[in-house]
GROMACS .gro file of C-alpha atoms in nm:
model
  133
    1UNK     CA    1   3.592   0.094   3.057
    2UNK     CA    2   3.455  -0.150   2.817
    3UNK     CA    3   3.089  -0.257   2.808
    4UNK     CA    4   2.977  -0.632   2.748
    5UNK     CA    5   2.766  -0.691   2.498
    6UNK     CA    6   2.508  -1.016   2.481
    7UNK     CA    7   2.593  -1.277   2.257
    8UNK     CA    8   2.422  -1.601   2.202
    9UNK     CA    9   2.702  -1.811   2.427
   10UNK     CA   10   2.483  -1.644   2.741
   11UNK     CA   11   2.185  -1.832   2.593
   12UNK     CA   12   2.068  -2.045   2.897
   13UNK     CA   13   1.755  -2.201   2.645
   14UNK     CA   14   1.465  -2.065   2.886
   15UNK     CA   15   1.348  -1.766   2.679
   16UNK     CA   16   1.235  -1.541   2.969
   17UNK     CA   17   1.545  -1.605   3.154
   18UNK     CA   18   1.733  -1.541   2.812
   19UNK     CA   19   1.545  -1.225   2.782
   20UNK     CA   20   1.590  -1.104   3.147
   21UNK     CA   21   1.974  -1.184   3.091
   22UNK     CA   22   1.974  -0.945   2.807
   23UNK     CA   23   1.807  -0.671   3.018
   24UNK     CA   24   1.999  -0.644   3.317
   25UNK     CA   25   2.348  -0.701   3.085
   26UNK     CA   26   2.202  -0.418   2.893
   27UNK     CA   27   2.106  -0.191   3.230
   28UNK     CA   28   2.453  -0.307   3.405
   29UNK     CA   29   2.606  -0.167   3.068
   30UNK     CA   30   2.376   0.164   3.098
   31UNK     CA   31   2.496   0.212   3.477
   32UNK     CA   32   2.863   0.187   3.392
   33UNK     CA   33   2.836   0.465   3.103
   34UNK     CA   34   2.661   0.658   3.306
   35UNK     CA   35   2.874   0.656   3.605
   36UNK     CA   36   3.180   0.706   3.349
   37UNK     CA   37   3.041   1.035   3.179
   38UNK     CA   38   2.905   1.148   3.468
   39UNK     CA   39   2.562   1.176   3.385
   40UNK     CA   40   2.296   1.368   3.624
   41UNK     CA   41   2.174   1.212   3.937
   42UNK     CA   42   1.854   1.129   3.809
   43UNK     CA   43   1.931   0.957   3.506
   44UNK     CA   44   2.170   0.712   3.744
   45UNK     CA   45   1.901   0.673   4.022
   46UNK     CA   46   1.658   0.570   3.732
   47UNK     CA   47   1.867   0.343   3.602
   48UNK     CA   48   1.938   0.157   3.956
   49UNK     CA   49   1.592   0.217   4.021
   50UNK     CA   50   1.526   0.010   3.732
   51UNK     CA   51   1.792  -0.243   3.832
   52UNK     CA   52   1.643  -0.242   4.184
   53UNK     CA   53   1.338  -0.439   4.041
   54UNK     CA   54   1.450  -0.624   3.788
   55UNK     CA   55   1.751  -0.802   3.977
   56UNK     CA   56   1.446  -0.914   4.239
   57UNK     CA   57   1.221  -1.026   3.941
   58UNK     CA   58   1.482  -1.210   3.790
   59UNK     CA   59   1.638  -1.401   4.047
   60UNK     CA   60   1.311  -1.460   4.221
   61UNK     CA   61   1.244  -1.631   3.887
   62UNK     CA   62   1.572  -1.776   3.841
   63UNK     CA   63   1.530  -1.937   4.185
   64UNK     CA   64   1.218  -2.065   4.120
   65UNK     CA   65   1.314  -2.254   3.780
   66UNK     CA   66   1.582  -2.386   3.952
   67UNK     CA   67   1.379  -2.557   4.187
   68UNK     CA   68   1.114  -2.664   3.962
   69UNK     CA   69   1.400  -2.851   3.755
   70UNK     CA   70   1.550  -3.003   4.048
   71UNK     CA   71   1.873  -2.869   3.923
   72UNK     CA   72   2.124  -2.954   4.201
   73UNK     CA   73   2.279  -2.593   4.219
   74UNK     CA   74   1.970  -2.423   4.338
   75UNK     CA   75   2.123  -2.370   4.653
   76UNK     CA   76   2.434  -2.251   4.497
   77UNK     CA   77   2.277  -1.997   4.292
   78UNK     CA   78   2.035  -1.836   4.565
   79UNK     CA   79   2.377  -1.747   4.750
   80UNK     CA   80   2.552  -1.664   4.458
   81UNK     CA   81   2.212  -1.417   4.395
   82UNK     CA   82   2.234  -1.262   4.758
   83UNK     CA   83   2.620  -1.173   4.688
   84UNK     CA   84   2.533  -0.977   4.436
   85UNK     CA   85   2.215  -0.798   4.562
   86UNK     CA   86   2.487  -0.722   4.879
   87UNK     CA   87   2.710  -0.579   4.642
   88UNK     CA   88   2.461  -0.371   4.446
   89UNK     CA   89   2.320  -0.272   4.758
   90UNK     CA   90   2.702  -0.138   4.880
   91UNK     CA   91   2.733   0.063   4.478
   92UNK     CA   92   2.437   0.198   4.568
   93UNK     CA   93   2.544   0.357   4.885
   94UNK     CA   94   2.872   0.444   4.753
   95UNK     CA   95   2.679   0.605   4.454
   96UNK     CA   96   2.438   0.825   4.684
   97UNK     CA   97   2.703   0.902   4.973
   98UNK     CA   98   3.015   0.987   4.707
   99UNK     CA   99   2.835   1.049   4.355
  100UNK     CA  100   2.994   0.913   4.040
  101UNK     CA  101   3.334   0.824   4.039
  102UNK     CA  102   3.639   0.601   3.891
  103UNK     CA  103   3.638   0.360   4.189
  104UNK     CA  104   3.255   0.297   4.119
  105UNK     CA  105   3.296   0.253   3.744
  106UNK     CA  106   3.559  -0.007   3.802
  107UNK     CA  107   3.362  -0.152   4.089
  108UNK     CA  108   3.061  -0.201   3.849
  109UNK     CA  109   3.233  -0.321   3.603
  110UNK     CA  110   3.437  -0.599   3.792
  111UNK     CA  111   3.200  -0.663   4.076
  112UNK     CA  112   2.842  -0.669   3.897
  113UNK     CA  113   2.886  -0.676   3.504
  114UNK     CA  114   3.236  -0.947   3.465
  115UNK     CA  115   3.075  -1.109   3.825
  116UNK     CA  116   2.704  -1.130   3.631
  117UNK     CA  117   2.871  -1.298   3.279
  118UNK     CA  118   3.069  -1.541   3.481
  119UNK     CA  119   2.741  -1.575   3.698
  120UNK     CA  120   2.589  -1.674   3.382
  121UNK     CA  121   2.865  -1.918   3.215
  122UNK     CA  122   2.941  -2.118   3.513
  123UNK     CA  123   2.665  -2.160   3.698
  124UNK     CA  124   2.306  -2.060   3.509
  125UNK     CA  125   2.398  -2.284   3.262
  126UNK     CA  126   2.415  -2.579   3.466
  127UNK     CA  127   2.040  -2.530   3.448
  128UNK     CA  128   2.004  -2.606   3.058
  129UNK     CA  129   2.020  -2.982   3.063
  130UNK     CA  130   1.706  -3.022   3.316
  131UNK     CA  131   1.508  -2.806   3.071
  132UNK     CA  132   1.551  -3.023   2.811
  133UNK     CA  133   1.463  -3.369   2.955
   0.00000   0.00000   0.00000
């Protein structure tokens, strides 16, 4: 399984939002190699541990930009945010009932990694032109 690297066409032009981006692609990236070379238990539980908090701090903050721009998809991307915590929530579960398996590399890969860069592309950057007014 390939891992997605952060390029500058994920550049939404808020810089904490930019940088948060970076962290969870990163993280996402971490999760997936770990599943796939069946690392220990811990060092996956750290690593969602570390998701667990950063997916609320971002989105929380995501959320709240979007409002403060007025940007007409806030809606939009507050239930495009709870999909995702549902889905990480069901990995998770998966993860601790099962352990690390082929099914859950290709389920973090296509439902929380290619689902977080599309997230990104089509509808976080519909926030860039209210920044810039």
């Amino acid at each position: 399984m390939r891992t997605i690297p952060w390029d500058e066409s994920l550049r939404v032009g808020i810089d904490t939002i930019d940088k948060q981006h970076q962290q969870l692609i990163e993280h996402l990236n971490l999760l997936m190699i770990a599943l796939q070379e069946n690392k220990g238990k811990s060092e996956i539980e750290k690593i969602i541990k570390f998701l667990d908090r950063y997916i609320a701090l971002h989105f929380g903050f995501e959320e709240n930009c979007m409002n403060a721009y007025q940007c007409p998809i806030a809606c939009k991307n507050k239930d495009a945010h709870a999909y995702f915590r549902q889905t990480f929530e069901e990995i998770k579960g998966q993860f601790r009932q099962e352990g690390a398996s082929l099914s859950l590399v290709l389920k973090v890969n296509q439902k929380l990694l290619d689902w977080f860069i599309n997230h990104i592309r089509k509808i976080d950057m519909q926030l860039k032109p209210y920044t810039h007014s």
